[in-house]
Short mmCIF file of C-alpha atoms in Angstrom, two decimals:
data_model
loop_
_atom_site.label_atom_id
_atom_site.label_comp_id
_atom_site.label_asym_id
_atom_site.label_seq_id
_atom_site.Cartn_x
_atom_site.Cartn_y
_atom_site.Cartn_z
CA UNK L 1 101.53 126.72 92.39
CA UNK L 2 99.05 129.41 91.29
CA UNK L 3 95.33 129.52 92.06
CA UNK L 4 94.35 128.03 88.72
CA UNK L 5 96.55 124.98 89.27
CA UNK L 6 95.26 124.46 92.81
CA UNK L 7 91.69 124.58 91.51
CA UNK L 8 92.57 122.05 88.80
CA UNK L 9 94.16 119.68 91.34
CA UNK L 10 91.25 119.95 93.79
CA UNK L 11 88.70 119.46 91.00
CA UNK L 12 90.55 116.40 89.70
CA UNK L 13 90.73 114.81 93.16
CA UNK L 14 87.05 115.50 93.86
CA UNK L 15 85.97 114.12 90.49
CA UNK L 16 88.13 111.03 90.96
CA UNK L 17 86.50 110.33 94.32
CA UNK L 18 82.99 110.89 93.03
CA UNK L 19 83.79 108.79 89.95
CA UNK L 20 84.86 105.82 92.06
CA UNK L 21 81.72 106.01 94.22
CA UNK L 22 79.30 106.46 91.32
CA UNK L 23 80.89 103.80 89.12
CA UNK L 24 80.92 101.34 91.99
CA UNK L 25 77.23 101.94 92.60
CA UNK L 26 76.36 101.63 88.91
CA UNK L 27 78.39 98.42 88.64
CA UNK L 28 75.74 96.76 90.81
CA UNK L 29 72.87 97.81 88.57
CA UNK L 30 74.62 98.19 85.22
CA UNK L 31 73.53 94.83 83.83
CA UNK L 32 69.91 95.99 83.96
CA UNK L 33 70.39 99.02 81.73
CA UNK L 34 71.23 99.67 78.09
CA UNK L 35 69.77 99.10 74.67
CA UNK L 36 68.84 95.81 73.12
CA UNK L 37 67.15 94.45 76.26
CA UNK L 38 65.05 92.14 74.11
CA UNK L 39 68.22 90.27 73.15
CA UNK L 40 69.92 90.49 76.52
CA UNK L 41 69.92 87.36 78.68
CA UNK L 42 69.74 88.18 82.38
CA UNK L 43 72.43 86.29 84.29
CA UNK L 44 71.80 84.31 87.40
CA UNK L 45 74.13 84.79 90.34
CA UNK L 46 77.75 84.15 89.35
CA UNK L 47 77.03 84.17 85.60
CA UNK L 48 77.88 86.63 82.85
CA UNK L 49 75.26 88.46 80.83
CA UNK L 50 74.97 87.41 77.18
CA UNK L 51 73.79 89.33 74.10
CA UNK L 52 72.74 87.35 71.03
CA UNK L 53 74.33 88.64 67.83
CA UNK L 54 72.95 86.04 65.44
CA UNK L 55 70.20 83.66 66.61
CA UNK L 56 70.56 79.95 66.04
CA UNK L 57 71.07 76.61 67.74
CA UNK L 58 71.71 77.29 71.44
CA UNK L 59 73.36 73.90 71.89
CA UNK L 60 76.25 74.80 69.62
CA UNK L 61 77.29 78.41 69.87
CA UNK L 62 80.03 80.79 68.78
CA UNK L 63 81.30 83.17 71.45
CA UNK L 64 82.51 86.58 70.34
CA UNK L 65 85.06 88.19 72.64
CA UNK L 66 86.28 91.79 72.52
CA UNK L 67 89.68 93.18 73.48
CA UNK L 68 89.32 96.93 73.08
CA UNK L 69 92.01 99.29 74.32
CA UNK L 70 95.22 98.80 76.27
CA UNK L 71 95.59 95.35 77.85
CA UNK L 72 96.31 96.52 81.35
CA UNK L 73 95.03 95.55 84.78
CA UNK L 74 94.98 98.95 86.48
CA UNK L 75 92.96 97.81 89.48
CA UNK L 76 91.20 101.16 89.44
CA UNK L 77 87.66 102.29 88.82
CA UNK L 78 87.03 104.29 85.68
CA UNK L 79 87.26 108.03 86.06
CA UNK L 80 85.03 110.75 84.62
CA UNK L 81 88.03 111.79 82.52
CA UNK L 82 87.87 108.63 80.42
CA UNK L 83 85.78 105.63 79.44
CA UNK L 84 85.85 102.30 81.18
CA UNK L 85 87.99 100.65 78.49
CA UNK L 86 89.46 97.17 78.80
CA UNK L 87 88.61 95.23 81.96
CA UNK L 88 91.19 92.48 82.50
CA UNK L 89 89.40 90.64 85.31
CA UNK L 90 86.18 90.58 83.31
CA UNK L 91 87.92 89.30 80.19
CA UNK L 92 89.64 86.50 82.10
CA UNK L 93 86.25 85.59 83.57
CA UNK L 94 84.84 85.37 80.05
CA UNK L 95 87.63 83.04 78.96
CA UNK L 96 87.00 80.80 81.96
CA UNK L 97 83.29 80.73 81.15
CA UNK L 98 84.05 79.70 77.57
CA UNK L 99 86.22 76.86 78.83
CA UNK L 100 83.44 75.55 81.07
CA UNK L 101 80.47 76.07 78.73
CA UNK L 102 79.98 72.95 76.62
CA UNK L 103 77.55 74.77 74.30
CA UNK L 104 80.37 77.03 73.09
CA UNK L 105 82.00 75.30 70.12
CA UNK L 106 84.21 78.10 68.75
CA UNK L 107 85.44 81.59 69.58
CA UNK L 108 85.89 84.73 67.51
CA UNK L 109 88.34 87.10 69.21
CA UNK L 110 88.01 90.71 68.09
CA UNK L 111 91.24 92.61 68.83
CA UNK L 112 91.54 96.37 68.60
CA UNK L 113 94.44 97.09 70.92
CA UNK L 114 97.94 98.60 70.90
CA UNK L 115 98.98 95.94 73.41
CA UNK L 116 99.69 96.44 77.08
CA UNK L 117 101.27 94.76 80.06
CA UNK L 118 103.65 91.83 79.69
CA UNK L 119 101.96 89.96 82.54
CA UNK L 120 98.39 90.54 81.35
CA UNK L 121 99.21 89.56 77.77
CA UNK L 122 100.89 86.36 78.94
CA UNK L 123 97.93 85.55 81.18
CA UNK L 124 95.52 85.82 78.25
CA UNK L 125 97.81 83.77 76.01
CA UNK L 126 98.13 81.02 78.62
CA UNK L 127 94.36 80.84 79.09
CA UNK L 128 93.64 80.66 75.37
CA UNK L 129 96.17 77.87 74.83
CA UNK L 130 94.75 76.06 77.87
CA UNK L 131 91.24 76.20 76.37
CA UNK L 132 92.51 74.98 73.00
CA UNK L 133 94.42 72.07 74.55
CA UNK L 134 91.71 70.92 76.96
CA UNK L 135 88.53 71.54 74.94
CA UNK L 136 89.71 71.65 71.29
CA UNK L 137 87.66 74.82 70.79
CA UNK L 138 89.08 76.83 67.86
CA UNK L 139 89.89 80.55 68.04
CA UNK L 140 89.71 82.84 65.01
CA UNK L 141 90.98 86.41 65.38
CA UNK L 142 89.44 89.45 63.72
CA UNK L 143 91.92 92.34 63.93
CA UNK L 144 90.49 95.83 63.92
CA UNK L 145 92.23 99.13 63.23
CA UNK L 146 95.11 98.24 65.56
CA UNK L 147 96.31 94.88 66.88
CA UNK L 148 99.93 95.52 67.70
CA UNK L 149 102.50 94.26 70.20
CA UNK L 150 100.51 92.67 73.06
CA UNK L 151 97.48 92.77 70.76
CA UNK L 152 99.38 90.47 68.42
CA UNK L 153 100.79 88.41 71.30
CA UNK L 154 97.29 87.32 72.39
CA UNK L 155 96.30 86.67 68.76
CA UNK L 156 99.25 84.42 67.91
CA UNK L 157 97.80 81.11 69.21
CA UNK L 158 94.62 81.43 67.11
CA UNK L 159 93.96 78.88 64.39
CA UNK L 160 93.50 81.76 61.93
CA UNK L 161 94.15 85.50 62.03
CA UNK L 162 92.19 87.86 59.78
CA UNK L 163 93.19 91.46 59.13
CA UNK L 164 91.97 94.45 57.19
CA UNK L 165 94.41 95.64 54.55
CA UNK L 166 94.94 98.80 56.61
CA UNK L 167 95.15 97.16 60.03
CA UNK L 168 98.16 98.35 62.04
CA UNK L 169 99.84 95.33 63.55
CA UNK L 170 103.32 94.00 64.31
CA UNK L 171 105.35 96.08 66.80
CA UNK L 172 106.77 92.81 68.13
CA UNK L 173 108.99 93.59 71.07
CA UNK L 174 109.18 94.92 74.62
CA UNK L 175 109.48 98.46 75.93
CA UNK L 176 110.01 100.14 79.28
CA UNK L 177 109.83 103.90 79.58
CA UNK L 178 111.11 105.76 82.62
CA UNK L 179 110.84 109.42 83.51
CA UNK L 180 113.80 111.50 84.68
CA UNK L 181 112.98 114.93 86.09
CA UNK L 182 116.27 115.46 87.93
CA UNK L 183 117.11 118.46 85.76
CA UNK L 184 113.71 120.01 86.29
CA UNK L 185 113.96 119.53 90.06
CA UNK L 186 117.40 121.13 90.10
CA UNK L 187 116.06 124.12 88.17
CA UNK L 188 113.41 124.76 90.82
CA UNK L 189 115.63 123.96 93.78
CA UNK L 190 113.99 120.64 94.71
CA UNK L 191 116.26 118.14 96.45
CA UNK L 192 115.54 114.41 96.80
CA UNK L 193 116.86 112.40 99.74
CA UNK L 194 116.84 108.61 99.22
CA UNK L 195 117.66 106.08 101.93
CA UNK L 196 117.93 102.55 100.56
CA UNK L 197 118.93 99.08 101.71
CA UNK L 198 120.91 98.17 98.59
CA UNK L 199 122.55 99.80 95.58
CA UNK L 200 119.73 98.85 93.18
CA UNK L 201 116.73 99.45 95.45
CA UNK L 202 115.85 102.67 93.61
CA UNK L 203 116.62 101.36 90.13
CA UNK L 204 114.65 103.37 87.60
CA UNK L 205 114.22 106.30 89.98
CA UNK L 206 113.08 109.47 88.18
CA UNK L 207 115.18 111.60 90.52
CA UNK L 208 118.61 110.68 89.10
CA UNK L 209 120.40 109.39 86.02
CA UNK L 210 120.54 105.64 85.52
CA UNK L 211 123.90 103.90 85.74
CA UNK L 212 125.24 101.59 83.01
CA UNK L 213 124.95 98.60 85.34
CA UNK L 214 121.31 99.41 86.04
CA UNK L 215 120.60 99.72 82.33
CA UNK L 216 122.15 96.29 81.78
CA UNK L 217 119.96 94.74 84.49
CA UNK L 218 116.80 96.14 82.90
CA UNK L 219 117.95 95.28 79.37
CA UNK L 220 118.49 91.64 80.40
CA UNK L 221 114.92 91.55 81.73
CA UNK L 222 113.53 92.99 78.50
CA UNK L 223 115.57 90.57 76.40
CA UNK L 224 114.08 87.60 78.23
CA UNK L 225 110.52 88.89 77.67
CA UNK L 226 111.35 89.52 74.02
CA UNK L 227 112.50 85.90 73.57
CA UNK L 228 109.25 84.73 75.14
CA UNK L 229 107.35 86.84 72.61
CA UNK L 230 109.32 85.28 69.76
CA UNK L 231 108.62 81.78 71.11
CA UNK L 232 104.89 82.52 71.22
CA UNK L 233 104.88 83.49 67.54
CA UNK L 234 107.06 80.54 66.54
CA UNK L 235 104.61 78.11 68.12
CA UNK L 236 101.43 79.87 67.11
CA UNK L 237 102.34 80.63 63.52
CA UNK L 238 104.58 77.63 62.80
CA UNK L 239 107.53 79.87 61.94
CA UNK L 240 111.22 79.47 62.61
CA UNK L 241 113.07 81.73 65.01
CA UNK L 242 114.88 83.37 62.11
CA UNK L 243 111.61 84.05 60.27
CA UNK L 244 110.07 85.66 63.34
CA UNK L 245 113.11 87.77 64.22
CA UNK L 246 113.29 89.05 60.66
CA UNK L 247 110.17 91.12 61.44
CA UNK L 248 110.35 91.20 65.25
CA UNK L 249 112.39 94.37 65.54
CA UNK L 250 109.57 96.57 66.80
CA UNK L 251 108.41 97.69 63.34
CA UNK L 252 104.72 98.16 62.65
CA UNK L 253 103.12 96.90 59.45
CA UNK L 254 99.80 97.04 57.70
CA UNK L 255 97.54 94.08 57.04
CA UNK L 256 98.96 93.38 53.59
CA UNK L 257 102.50 93.19 54.97
CA UNK L 258 101.33 90.99 57.85
CA UNK L 259 99.86 88.44 55.43
CA UNK L 260 103.05 88.50 53.36
CA UNK L 261 105.12 87.89 56.52
CA UNK L 262 102.85 84.98 57.56
CA UNK L 263 101.76 86.89 60.67
CA UNK L 264 98.17 86.77 59.39
CA UNK L 265 96.21 84.35 57.22
CA UNK L 266 93.70 86.35 55.21
CA UNK L 267 91.75 89.56 54.80
CA UNK L 268 88.26 89.98 56.18
CA UNK L 269 85.93 91.97 58.36
CA UNK L 270 84.14 90.66 61.44
CA UNK L 271 81.29 89.16 59.43
CA UNK L 272 83.77 87.35 57.18
CA UNK L 273 85.58 85.84 60.15
CA UNK L 274 82.31 84.66 61.69
CA UNK L 275 81.27 83.15 58.37
CA UNK L 276 84.63 81.38 58.08
CA UNK L 277 84.21 79.86 61.55
CA UNK L 278 80.77 78.57 60.61
CA UNK L 279 82.01 77.05 57.36
CA UNK L 280 85.23 75.53 58.71
CA UNK L 281 83.68 73.86 61.76
CA UNK L 282 80.15 72.96 60.59
CA UNK L 283 78.53 75.70 62.66
CA UNK L 284 76.20 77.09 60.02
CA UNK L 285 73.18 77.12 62.32
CA UNK L 286 75.04 78.02 65.52
CA UNK L 287 73.98 80.92 67.69
CA UNK L 288 76.53 83.74 67.92
CA UNK L 289 76.67 85.77 71.11
CA UNK L 290 78.92 88.05 73.12
CA UNK L 291 79.26 88.63 76.83
CA UNK L 292 78.24 91.80 78.58
CA UNK L 293 75.41 94.28 78.30
CA UNK L 294 75.39 97.69 76.67
CA UNK L 295 76.95 100.76 78.26
CA UNK L 296 75.30 101.57 81.57
CA UNK L 297 74.34 104.88 83.09
CA UNK L 298 77.76 105.15 84.69
CA UNK L 299 79.44 105.44 81.28
CA UNK L 300 76.79 107.83 80.00
CA UNK L 301 77.14 110.02 83.09
CA UNK L 302 80.91 109.96 82.65
CA UNK L 303 80.60 111.21 79.07
CA UNK L 304 78.20 113.96 80.18
CA UNK L 305 80.57 115.20 82.87
CA UNK L 306 83.43 115.25 80.36
CA UNK L 307 81.43 117.39 77.96
CA UNK L 308 80.38 119.77 80.75
CA UNK L 309 83.81 120.37 82.26
CA UNK L 310 85.99 120.35 79.12
CA UNK L 311 89.24 120.75 81.11
CA UNK L 312 92.15 122.60 79.54
CA UNK L 313 95.39 120.84 78.65
CA UNK L 314 97.00 121.60 82.02
CA UNK L 315 94.03 120.20 83.94
CA UNK L 316 93.96 117.08 81.77
CA UNK L 317 97.65 116.44 82.41
CA UNK L 318 97.17 116.79 86.18
CA UNK L 319 94.11 114.53 86.10
CA UNK L 320 96.01 111.90 84.10
CA UNK L 321 98.86 111.90 86.61
CA UNK L 322 96.37 111.46 89.45
CA UNK L 323 94.32 108.72 87.85
CA UNK L 324 96.66 106.83 85.48
CA UNK L 325 100.06 106.88 87.13
CA UNK L 326 101.77 103.56 87.62
CA UNK L 327 105.37 102.54 88.25
CA UNK L 328 107.49 101.88 85.13
CA UNK L 329 107.21 98.32 83.91
CA UNK L 330 107.83 96.18 80.87
CA UNK L 331 105.14 96.44 78.22
CA UNK L 332 104.19 94.74 74.99
CA UNK L 333 102.91 98.07 73.74
CA UNK L 334 102.89 100.17 70.58
CA UNK L 335 102.48 103.93 70.90
CA UNK L 336 101.99 106.00 74.04
CA UNK L 337 100.78 104.72 77.41
#
């Protein structure tokens, strides 16, 4: 490895460490910073911050939830090489709060996501259906530019789904991508020694080719998750298995095609969806709010560092490997990880 690569690796490791420390510190104070403080409601201990979008009756309110980015519980602090993105623990906390808060009468779920983990998507779906069953609170979905795969999975149980004509949605299916750098290692004279307790202990290893039996094992797993996805759409959209599978081959579609396929109900932007919720459930004078404060100093500092360093492509690839690597797993995901 040449000097330039060593410098890139060391810089990435140092920035990752500093990022974790700084973001952890800012997490404590973040709720006190940002714009719109006049509309921000300071939380007491154990409560979420709230920002009023449209003032109204505080005894009957509409909660607006945001799913932005890949639905993935990384368990890692945000790095200076990227923004904070989707926070799974925080989103699940918001859903639990909605379930417990009797003043919340309806929910608008804004989805702009290519999907994500099978487990995380299922966890969100289960929580939404639990809220619907136990509290009768309706969910309307407002799809943004992209609401595909896992983004559609979590939208399926909603009473109504609204799209833009150019929304990218669909991509119904499961994917698992594995890396194989055996050829590259052989080229550079790298040898891997694996000691394992059983024949399948290193299934999916990037150091060798996969056997047909191993492929079958993984394919069976994916098929089961796929059937679960189909079941979710059948129940949520009132479609037959045949109707769902006719479009559940991984294809993406725009909003117009989604409405034609009964995967969405109507066209509309966020304001249209909010207005529809008010009209359909007698919530004309209800307050509309969302959880969370504006971006804190941690995010602003992260953006500043990014603009200062402007790493080259090689450095970015090394940083991504250091900060984003995770073992291969099944995903309800459209596009790249």
